[in-house]
Coordinates of C-alpha atoms in Angstrom, one line a residue:
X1 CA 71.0 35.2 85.3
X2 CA 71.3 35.5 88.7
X3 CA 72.9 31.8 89.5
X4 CA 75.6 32.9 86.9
X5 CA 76.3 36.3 88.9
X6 CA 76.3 34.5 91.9
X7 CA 78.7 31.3 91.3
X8 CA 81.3 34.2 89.2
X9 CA 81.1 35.9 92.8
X10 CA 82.0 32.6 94.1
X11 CA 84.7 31.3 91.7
X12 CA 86.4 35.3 92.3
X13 CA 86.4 34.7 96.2
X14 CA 88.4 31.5 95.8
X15 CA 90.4 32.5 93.3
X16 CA 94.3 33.8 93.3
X17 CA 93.3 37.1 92.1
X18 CA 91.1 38.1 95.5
X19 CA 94.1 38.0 97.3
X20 CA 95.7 40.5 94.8
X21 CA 92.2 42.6 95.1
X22 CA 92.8 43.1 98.4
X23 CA 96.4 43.8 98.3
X24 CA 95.3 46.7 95.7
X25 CA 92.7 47.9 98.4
X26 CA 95.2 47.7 101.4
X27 CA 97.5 49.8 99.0
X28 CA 95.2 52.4 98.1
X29 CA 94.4 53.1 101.8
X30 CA 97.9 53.0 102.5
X31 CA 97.8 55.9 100.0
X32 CA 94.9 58.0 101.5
X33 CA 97.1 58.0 105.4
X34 CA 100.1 59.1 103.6
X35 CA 98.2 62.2 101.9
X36 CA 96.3 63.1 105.2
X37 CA 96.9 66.7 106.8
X38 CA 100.3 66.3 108.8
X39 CA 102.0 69.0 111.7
X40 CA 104.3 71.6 109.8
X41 CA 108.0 71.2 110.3
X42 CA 110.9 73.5 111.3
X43 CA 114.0 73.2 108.4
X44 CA 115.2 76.1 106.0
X45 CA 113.2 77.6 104.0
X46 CA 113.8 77.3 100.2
X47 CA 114.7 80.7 98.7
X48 CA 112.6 82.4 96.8
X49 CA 113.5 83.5 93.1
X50 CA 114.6 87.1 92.9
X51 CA 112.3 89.4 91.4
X52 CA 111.4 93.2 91.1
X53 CA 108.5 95.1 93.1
X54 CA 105.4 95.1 91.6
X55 CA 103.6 97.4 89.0
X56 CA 103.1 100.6 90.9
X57 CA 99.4 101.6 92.5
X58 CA 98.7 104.0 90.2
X59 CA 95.9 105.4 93.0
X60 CA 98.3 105.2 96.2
X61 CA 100.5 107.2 93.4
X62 CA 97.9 109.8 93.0
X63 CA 97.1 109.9 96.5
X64 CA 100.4 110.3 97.8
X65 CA 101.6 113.1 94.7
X66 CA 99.4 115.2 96.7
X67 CA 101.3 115.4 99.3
X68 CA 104.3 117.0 97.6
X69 CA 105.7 120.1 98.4
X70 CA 106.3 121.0 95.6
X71 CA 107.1 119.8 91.6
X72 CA 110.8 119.1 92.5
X73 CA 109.7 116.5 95.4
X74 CA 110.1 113.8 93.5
X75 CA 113.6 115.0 92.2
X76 CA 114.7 115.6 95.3
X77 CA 113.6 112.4 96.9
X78 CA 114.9 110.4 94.4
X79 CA 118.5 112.0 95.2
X80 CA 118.7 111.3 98.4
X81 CA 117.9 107.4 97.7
X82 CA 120.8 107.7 95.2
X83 CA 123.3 110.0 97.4
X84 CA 121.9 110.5 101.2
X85 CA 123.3 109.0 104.4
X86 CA 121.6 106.1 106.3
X87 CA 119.9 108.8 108.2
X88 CA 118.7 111.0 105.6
X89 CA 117.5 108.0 103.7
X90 CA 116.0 106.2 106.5
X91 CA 114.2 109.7 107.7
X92 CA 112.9 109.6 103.4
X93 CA 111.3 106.2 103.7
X94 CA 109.8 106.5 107.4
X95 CA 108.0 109.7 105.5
X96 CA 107.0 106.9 102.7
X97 CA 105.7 104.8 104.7
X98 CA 103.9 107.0 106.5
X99 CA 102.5 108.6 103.2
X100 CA 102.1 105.0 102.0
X101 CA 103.6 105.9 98.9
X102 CA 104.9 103.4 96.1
X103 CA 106.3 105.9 93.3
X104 CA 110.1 105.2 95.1
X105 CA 109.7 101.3 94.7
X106 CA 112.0 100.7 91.9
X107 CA 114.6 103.1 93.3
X108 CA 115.1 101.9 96.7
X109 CA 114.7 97.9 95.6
X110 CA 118.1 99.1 93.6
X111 CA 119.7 100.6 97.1
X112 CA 118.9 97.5 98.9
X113 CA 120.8 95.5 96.7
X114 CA 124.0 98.0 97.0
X115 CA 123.5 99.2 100.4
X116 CA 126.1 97.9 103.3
X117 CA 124.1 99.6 106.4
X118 CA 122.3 97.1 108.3
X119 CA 119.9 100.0 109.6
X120 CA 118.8 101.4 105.9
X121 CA 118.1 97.4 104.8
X122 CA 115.9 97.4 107.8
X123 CA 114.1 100.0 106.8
X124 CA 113.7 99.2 103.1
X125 CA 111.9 95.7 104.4
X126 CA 109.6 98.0 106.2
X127 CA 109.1 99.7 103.4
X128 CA 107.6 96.7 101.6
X129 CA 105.8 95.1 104.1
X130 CA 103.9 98.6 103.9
X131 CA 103.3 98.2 100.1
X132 CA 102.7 94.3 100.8
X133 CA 105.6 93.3 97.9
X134 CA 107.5 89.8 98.1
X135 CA 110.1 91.2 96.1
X136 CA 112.6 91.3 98.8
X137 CA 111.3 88.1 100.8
X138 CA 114.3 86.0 99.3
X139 CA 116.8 88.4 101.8
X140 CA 114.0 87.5 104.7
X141 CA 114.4 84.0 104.2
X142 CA 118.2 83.9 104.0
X143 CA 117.9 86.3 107.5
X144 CA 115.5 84.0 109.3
X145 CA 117.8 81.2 108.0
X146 CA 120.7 82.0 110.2
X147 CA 119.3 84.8 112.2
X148 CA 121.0 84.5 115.3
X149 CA 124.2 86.2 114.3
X150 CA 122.0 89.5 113.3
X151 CA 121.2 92.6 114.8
X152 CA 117.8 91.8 116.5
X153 CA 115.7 94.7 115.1
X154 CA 116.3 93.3 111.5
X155 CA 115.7 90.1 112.3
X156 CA 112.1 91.4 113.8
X157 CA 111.7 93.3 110.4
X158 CA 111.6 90.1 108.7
X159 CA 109.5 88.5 110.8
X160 CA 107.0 91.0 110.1
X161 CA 107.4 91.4 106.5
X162 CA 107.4 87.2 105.7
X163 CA 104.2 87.7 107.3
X164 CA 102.3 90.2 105.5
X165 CA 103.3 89.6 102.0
X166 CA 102.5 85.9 103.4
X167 CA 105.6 84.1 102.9
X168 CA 105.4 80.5 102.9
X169 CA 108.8 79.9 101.6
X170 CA 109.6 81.2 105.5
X171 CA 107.3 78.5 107.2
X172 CA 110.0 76.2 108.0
X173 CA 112.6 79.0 109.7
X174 CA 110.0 80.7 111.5
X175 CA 109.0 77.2 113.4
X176 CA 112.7 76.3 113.9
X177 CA 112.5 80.1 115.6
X178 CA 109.7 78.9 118.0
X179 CA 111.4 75.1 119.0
X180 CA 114.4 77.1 119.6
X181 CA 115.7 76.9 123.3
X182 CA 116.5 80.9 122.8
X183 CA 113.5 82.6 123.1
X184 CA 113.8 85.9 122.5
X185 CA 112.2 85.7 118.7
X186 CA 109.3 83.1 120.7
X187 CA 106.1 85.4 120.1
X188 CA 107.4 87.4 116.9
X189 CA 107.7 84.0 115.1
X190 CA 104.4 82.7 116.5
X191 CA 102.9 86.1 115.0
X192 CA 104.6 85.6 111.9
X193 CA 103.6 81.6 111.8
X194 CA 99.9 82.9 112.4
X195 CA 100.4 85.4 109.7
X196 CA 101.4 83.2 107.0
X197 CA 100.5 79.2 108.4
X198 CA 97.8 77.8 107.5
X199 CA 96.3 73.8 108.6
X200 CA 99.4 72.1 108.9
X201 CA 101.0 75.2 110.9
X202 CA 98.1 75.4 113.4
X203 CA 98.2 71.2 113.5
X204 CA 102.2 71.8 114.7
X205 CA 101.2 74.3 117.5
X206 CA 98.5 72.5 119.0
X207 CA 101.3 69.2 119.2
X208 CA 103.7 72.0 120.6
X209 CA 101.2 73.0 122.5
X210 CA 101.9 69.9 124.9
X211 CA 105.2 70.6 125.6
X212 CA 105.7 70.5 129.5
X213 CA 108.5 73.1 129.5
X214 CA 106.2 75.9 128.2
X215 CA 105.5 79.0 130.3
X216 CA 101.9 80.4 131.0
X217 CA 102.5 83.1 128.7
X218 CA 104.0 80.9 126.0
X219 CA 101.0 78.9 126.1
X220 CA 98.8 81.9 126.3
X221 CA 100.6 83.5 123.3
X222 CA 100.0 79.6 120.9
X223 CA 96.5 80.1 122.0
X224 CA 96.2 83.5 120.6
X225 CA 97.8 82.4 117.4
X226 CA 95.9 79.5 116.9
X227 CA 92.4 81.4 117.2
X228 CA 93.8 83.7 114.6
X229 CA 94.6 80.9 112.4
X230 CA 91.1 79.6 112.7
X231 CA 92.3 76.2 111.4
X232 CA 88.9 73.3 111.5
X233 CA 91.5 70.5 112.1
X234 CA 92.3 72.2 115.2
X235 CA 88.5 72.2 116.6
X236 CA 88.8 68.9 118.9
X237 CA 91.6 70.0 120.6
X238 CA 90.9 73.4 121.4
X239 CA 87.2 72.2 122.2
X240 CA 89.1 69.9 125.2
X241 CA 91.2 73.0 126.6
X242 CA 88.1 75.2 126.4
X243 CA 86.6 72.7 129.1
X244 CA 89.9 71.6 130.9
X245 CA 88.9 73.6 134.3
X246 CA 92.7 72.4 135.4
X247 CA 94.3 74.6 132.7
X248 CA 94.9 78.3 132.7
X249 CA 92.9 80.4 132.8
X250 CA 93.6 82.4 129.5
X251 CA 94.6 79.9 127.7
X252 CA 90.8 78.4 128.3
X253 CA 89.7 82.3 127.1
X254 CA 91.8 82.0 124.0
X255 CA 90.3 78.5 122.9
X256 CA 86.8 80.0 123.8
X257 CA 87.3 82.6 121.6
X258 CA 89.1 80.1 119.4
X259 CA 86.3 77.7 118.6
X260 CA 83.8 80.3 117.9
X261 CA 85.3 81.9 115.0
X262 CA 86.3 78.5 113.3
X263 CA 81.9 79.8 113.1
X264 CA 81.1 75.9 113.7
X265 CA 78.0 75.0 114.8
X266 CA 78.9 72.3 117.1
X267 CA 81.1 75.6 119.2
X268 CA 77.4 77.1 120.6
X269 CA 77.1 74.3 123.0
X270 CA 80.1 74.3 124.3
X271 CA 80.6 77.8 125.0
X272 CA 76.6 78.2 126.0
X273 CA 78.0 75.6 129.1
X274 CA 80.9 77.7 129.4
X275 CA 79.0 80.8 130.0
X276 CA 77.8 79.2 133.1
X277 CA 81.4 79.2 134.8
X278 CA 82.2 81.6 137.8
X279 CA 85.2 83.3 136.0
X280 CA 84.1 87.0 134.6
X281 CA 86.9 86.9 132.5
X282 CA 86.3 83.5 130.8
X283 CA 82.3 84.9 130.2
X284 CA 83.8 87.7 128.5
X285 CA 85.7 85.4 126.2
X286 CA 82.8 83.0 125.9
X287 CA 80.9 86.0 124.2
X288 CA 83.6 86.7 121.7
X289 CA 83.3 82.9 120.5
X290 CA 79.2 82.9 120.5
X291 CA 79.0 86.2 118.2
X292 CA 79.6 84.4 115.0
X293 CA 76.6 83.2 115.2
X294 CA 74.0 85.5 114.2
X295 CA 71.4 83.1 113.5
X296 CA 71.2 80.6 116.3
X297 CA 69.0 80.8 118.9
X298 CA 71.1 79.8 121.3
X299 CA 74.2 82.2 121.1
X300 CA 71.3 85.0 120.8
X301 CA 70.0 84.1 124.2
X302 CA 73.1 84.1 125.9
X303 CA 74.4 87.2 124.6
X304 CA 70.9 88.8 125.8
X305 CA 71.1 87.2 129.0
X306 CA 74.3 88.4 129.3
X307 CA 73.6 92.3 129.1
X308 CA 72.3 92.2 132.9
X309 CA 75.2 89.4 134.2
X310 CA 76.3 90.7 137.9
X311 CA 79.8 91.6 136.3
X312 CA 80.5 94.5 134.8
X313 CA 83.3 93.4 131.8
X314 CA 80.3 90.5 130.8
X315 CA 77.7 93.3 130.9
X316 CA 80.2 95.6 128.5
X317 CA 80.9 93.2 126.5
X318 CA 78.0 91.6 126.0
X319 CA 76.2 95.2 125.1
X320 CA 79.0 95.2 122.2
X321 CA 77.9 92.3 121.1
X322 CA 74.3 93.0 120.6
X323 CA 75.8 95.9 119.0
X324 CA 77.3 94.5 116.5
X325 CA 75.2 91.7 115.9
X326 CA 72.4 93.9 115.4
X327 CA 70.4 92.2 118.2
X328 CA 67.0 94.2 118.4
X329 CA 65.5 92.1 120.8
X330 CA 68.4 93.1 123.2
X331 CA 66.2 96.7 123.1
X332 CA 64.4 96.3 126.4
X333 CA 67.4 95.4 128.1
X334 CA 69.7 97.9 127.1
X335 CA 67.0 100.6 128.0
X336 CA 66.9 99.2 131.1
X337 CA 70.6 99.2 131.8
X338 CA 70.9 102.8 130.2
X339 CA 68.3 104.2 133.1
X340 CA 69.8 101.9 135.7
X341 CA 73.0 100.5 135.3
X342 CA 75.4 101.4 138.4
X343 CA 78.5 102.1 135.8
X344 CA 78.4 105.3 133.7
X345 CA 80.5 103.4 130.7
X346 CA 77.9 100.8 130.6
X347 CA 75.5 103.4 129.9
X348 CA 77.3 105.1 127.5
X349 CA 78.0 101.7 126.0
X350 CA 73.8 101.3 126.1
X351 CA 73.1 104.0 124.5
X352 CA 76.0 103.7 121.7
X353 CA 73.9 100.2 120.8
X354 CA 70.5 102.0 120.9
X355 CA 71.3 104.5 118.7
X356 CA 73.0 101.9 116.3
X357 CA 70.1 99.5 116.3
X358 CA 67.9 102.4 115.3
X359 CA 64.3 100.6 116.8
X360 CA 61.1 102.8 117.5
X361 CA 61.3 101.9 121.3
X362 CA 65.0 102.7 121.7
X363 CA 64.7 105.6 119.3
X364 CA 61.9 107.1 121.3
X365 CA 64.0 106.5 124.9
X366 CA 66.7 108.6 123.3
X367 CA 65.3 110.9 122.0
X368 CA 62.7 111.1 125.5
X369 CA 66.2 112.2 127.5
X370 CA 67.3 114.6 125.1
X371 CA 63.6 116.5 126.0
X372 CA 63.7 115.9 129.7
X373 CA 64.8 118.9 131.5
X374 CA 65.6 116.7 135.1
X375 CA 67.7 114.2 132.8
X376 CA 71.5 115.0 133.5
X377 CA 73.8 116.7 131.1
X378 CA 76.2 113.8 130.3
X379 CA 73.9 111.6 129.0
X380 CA 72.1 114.0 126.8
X381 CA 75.3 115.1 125.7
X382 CA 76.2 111.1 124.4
X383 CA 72.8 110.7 123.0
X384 CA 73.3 113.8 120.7
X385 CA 76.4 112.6 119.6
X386 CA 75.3 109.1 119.2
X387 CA 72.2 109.8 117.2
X388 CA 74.4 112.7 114.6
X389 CA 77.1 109.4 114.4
X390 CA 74.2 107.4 113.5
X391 CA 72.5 109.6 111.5
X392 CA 68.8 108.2 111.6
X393 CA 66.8 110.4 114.0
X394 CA 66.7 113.1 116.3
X395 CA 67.6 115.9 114.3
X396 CA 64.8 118.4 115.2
X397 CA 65.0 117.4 118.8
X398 CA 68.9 118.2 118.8
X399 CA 69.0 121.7 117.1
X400 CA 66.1 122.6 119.5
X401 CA 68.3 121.4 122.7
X402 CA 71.1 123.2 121.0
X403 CA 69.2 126.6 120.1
X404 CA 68.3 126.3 124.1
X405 CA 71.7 126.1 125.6
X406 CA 73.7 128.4 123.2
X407 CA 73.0 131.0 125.5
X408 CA 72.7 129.1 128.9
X409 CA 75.6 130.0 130.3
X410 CA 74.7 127.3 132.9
X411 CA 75.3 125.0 130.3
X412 CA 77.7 125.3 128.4
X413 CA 79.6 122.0 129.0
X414 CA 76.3 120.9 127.7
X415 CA 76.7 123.3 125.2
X416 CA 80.4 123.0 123.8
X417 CA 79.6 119.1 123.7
X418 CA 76.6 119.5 120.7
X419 CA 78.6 121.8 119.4
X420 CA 81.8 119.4 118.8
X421 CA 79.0 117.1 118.3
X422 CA 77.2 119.5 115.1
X423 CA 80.9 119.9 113.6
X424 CA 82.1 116.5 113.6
X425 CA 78.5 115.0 112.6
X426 CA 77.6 118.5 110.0
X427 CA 74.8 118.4 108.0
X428 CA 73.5 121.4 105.3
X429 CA 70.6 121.7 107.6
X430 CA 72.7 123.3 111.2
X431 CA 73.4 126.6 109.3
X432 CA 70.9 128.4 111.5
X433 CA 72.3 127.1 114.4
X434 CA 76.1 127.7 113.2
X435 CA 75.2 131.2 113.2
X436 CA 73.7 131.3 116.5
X437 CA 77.3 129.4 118.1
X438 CA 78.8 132.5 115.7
X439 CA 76.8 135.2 117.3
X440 CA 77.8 134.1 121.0
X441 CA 80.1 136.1 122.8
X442 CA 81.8 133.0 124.4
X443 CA 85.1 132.7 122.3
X444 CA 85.2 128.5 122.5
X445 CA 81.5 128.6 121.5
X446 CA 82.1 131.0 118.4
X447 CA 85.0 129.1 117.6
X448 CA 82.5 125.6 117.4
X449 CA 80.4 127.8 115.1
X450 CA 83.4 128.4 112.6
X451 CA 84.3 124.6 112.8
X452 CA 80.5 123.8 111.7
X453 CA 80.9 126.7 108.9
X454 CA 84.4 125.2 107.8
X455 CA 82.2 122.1 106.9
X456 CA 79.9 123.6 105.0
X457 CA 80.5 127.2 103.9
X458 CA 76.8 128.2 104.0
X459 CA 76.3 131.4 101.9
X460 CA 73.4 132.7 104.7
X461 CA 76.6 132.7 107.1
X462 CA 79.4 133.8 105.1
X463 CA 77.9 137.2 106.1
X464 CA 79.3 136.7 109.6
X465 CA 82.1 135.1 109.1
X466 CA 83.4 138.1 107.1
X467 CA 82.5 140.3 110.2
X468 CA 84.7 138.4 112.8
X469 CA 87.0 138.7 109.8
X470 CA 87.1 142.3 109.9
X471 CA 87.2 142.5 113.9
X472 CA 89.1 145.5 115.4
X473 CA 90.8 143.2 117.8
X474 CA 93.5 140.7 117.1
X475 CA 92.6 136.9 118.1
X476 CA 92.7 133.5 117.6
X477 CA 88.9 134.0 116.5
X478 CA 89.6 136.9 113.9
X479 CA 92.9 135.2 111.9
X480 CA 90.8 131.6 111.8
X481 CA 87.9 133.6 110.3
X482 CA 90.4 136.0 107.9
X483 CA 91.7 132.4 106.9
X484 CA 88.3 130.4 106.2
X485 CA 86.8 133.9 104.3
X486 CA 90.4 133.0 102.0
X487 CA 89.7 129.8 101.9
X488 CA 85.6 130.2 100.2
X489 CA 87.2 133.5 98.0
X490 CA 89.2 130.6 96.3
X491 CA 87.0 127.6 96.3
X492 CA 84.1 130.2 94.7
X493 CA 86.9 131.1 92.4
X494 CA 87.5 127.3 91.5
X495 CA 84.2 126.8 91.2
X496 CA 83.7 129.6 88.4
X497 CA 86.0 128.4 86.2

């Protein structure tokens, strides 16, 4: 059986037809080169098909009723879309957009197709790049087009609006926009392209990226694009300008940062041998890259290492890092620095992280400060606020620092800072404490006390808050406490129903 196999081998080697085998083979990988990823291309874009705005948010709806004035709002808004000048309309959808509110969709799509004022269209496209709707991206594309005969500001709008309701259609416009020799759209197209490209996009800047007749900042701004673009096929090349110590300086930062969130393995060594460069400003970036990578061993070590580097960006940015990596090994250091570090904001910045890791050890350095009586005011007053933000600890320790300066007049910086501190952080525990701010006769501390009860409404110090109500003397205190005493009478009200 095997001779047999062996001489048909044979006889299909010699034979005519091998030759048309590999003419087949040559053919197919022909075939595979011609489908491989290729650079994007500048050209007109192919209109989109008209269409309609979308099926309204019902819950942006809801939200957004709430802000009416009154029932005839909608009446009223809908007039002046139908029957107000550009001003009054343009004022209307500025408050739209600002109220992000999609119940006027269908009424000012039917404006933009009548309106003749360049200034009301502009603001209609901004309109639905708020609400994220394609349904006037075939106008973008005809503007980006031919844009160089319109006014620049709606030109810009488009720009920004092929972008977030991601626009492919406008691909080829937007790069003609970035070859061109005018370069007054240069870095809104580039944000748009990053917006809305994709491989082949990012493959086109990094070949444009070679261009001898680019600026620094042109070549800064393609850098920045690109890492927001995160394209893979990019990797090679950006790997090279990371290490190219005869390129600029930020465009090296950019790629650094670049290569790390493509969150490929084969980045950590190149930006763990990049963390060993001179330039502060290039560390910095290196530590962007190496925090998308929680679990190597490598990036950790850096980013630790870094949190006592000699300069004080790398030490600030590498404490954010731990921070958000949710480094607890990074716990000794950041003590460390917090006790010693010559810059207040990298203290601040320390103890921010040690609150937010929530470890025994860091826990217990906090909340160690917050009971020394030598330890300095600011610091106690950024651990109390850290540690309400964060919510784990400390609690018992704050409300007796807080019972101990609510009548230290020596303190009251100290004071009005954990009282911001109990109001912005309230919990249904600080009512004893809210009465004790209310029972101060320091107006700014009383008035801390009614922002804590405006939280909460605690029945034990309604009491109170009636009495500054019923003051003899006219102030800011007495109307605030008059309104909030309103305000329970109807909620208490509501709530009987």
């Amino acid at each position: 059986m095997k001779k047999i196999i062996f001489v048909f081998a044979l006889l299909l080697i010699s034979s005519p037809f091998a030759f048309s085998l590999e003419e087949d083979f040559s053919d197919e990988v022909i075939i595979e080169e011609e489908t491989s990823l290729v650079a994007a291309r500048g050209g007109l874009a192919e209109i989109p098909e008209p269409c309609r705005p979308k099926p309204m948010d019902k819950e942006k709806a809801s939200k957004a009723a709430e802000k009416d004035e009154n029932d005839e709002t909608v009446g009223k808004y809908q007039s002046t879309i139908k029957y107000g000048v550009a001003t009054e309309i343009a004022e209307l959808i500025n408050k739209l957009i600002e109220n992000d509110d999609p119940r006027f969709a269908d009424d000012i799509y039917d404006l933009f197709q009548v309106t003749k004022s360049t200034d009301v269209k502009e603001k209609i496209i901004n309109y639905f790049k708020k609400l994220e709707d394609p349904c006037v991206a075939d106008y973008a594309c005809e503007i980006l087009n031919d844009p160089f005969d319109t006014k620049n500001s709606l030109v810009s709008a488009c720009l920004q609006y092929v972008s977030e309701v991601k626009c492919k259609n406008a691909v080829p416009p937007v790069i003609t926009m970035i070859e061109n020799e005018d370069e007054k759209y240069f870095n809104e197209a580039l944000l748009a392209l990053g917006g809305i490209g994709g491989s082949e996009e990012a493959l086109f800047l990094v070949e444009y990226l070679d261009r001898d007749d680019l600026s620094d900042a042109q070549r800064q701004s393609l850098m920045r694009t690109l890492g927001k673009m995160q394209a893979i096929e990019t990797w090679e090349r950006l790997c090279e300008i990371a290490q190219n110590e005869d390129e600029n300086l930020f465009v090296r930062m950019y790629a650094s940062e670049a290569i790390g969130n493509m969150k490929k393995l084969e980045s950590v060594p190149v930006l763990v041998d990049l963390f060993e460069e001179s330039d502060p400003n290039l560390r910095v970036y290196v530590l962007k890259g190496l925090s998308n990578f929680p679990d190597t061993v490598d990036a950790i070590s850096v980013i630790i290492e870094a949190v006592r580097d000699d300069h004080v960006k790398v030490r600030t940015e590498a404490v954010e890092t731990v921070k958000k990596m949710e480094i607890t090994d990074s716990v000794p250091y950041l003590i460390y620095r917090a006790k010693n570090d010559t810059e207040d904001s990298v203290k601040k910045k320390c103890i921010e992280a040690l609150a937010a890791l929530n470890t025994k050890e860091g826990n217990e350095y906090l909340i160690s400060v917050i009971e020394d009586k030598k330890a300095g005011d600011s610091s106690k007053a950024k651990i109390v606020e850290e540690l309400l933000k964060a919510g784990y600890t400390g609690k018992k320790e704050i409300l007796e620092l807080a019972e101990a300066v609510v009548k230290d007049d020596k303190k009251k910086n100290l004071r009005y800072a954990i009282g911001k501190a109990l109001a912005k952080y309230c919990d249904d525990s600080f009512d004893e404490i809210c009465l004790k701010f209310l029972e101060s006769k320091d107006s700014s501390t009383v008035s801390l006390g009614l922002d804590m009860y405006q939280n909460k409404k605690w029945n034990s110090v309604k009491p109170k808050v009636e009495e500054l109500a019923k003051d003899k003397k006219e102030s800011a205190t007495k109307r605030r406490a008059i309104r909030l005493v309103g305000e329970q009478e109807e909620e208490d009200k509501d709530s009987s129903k």
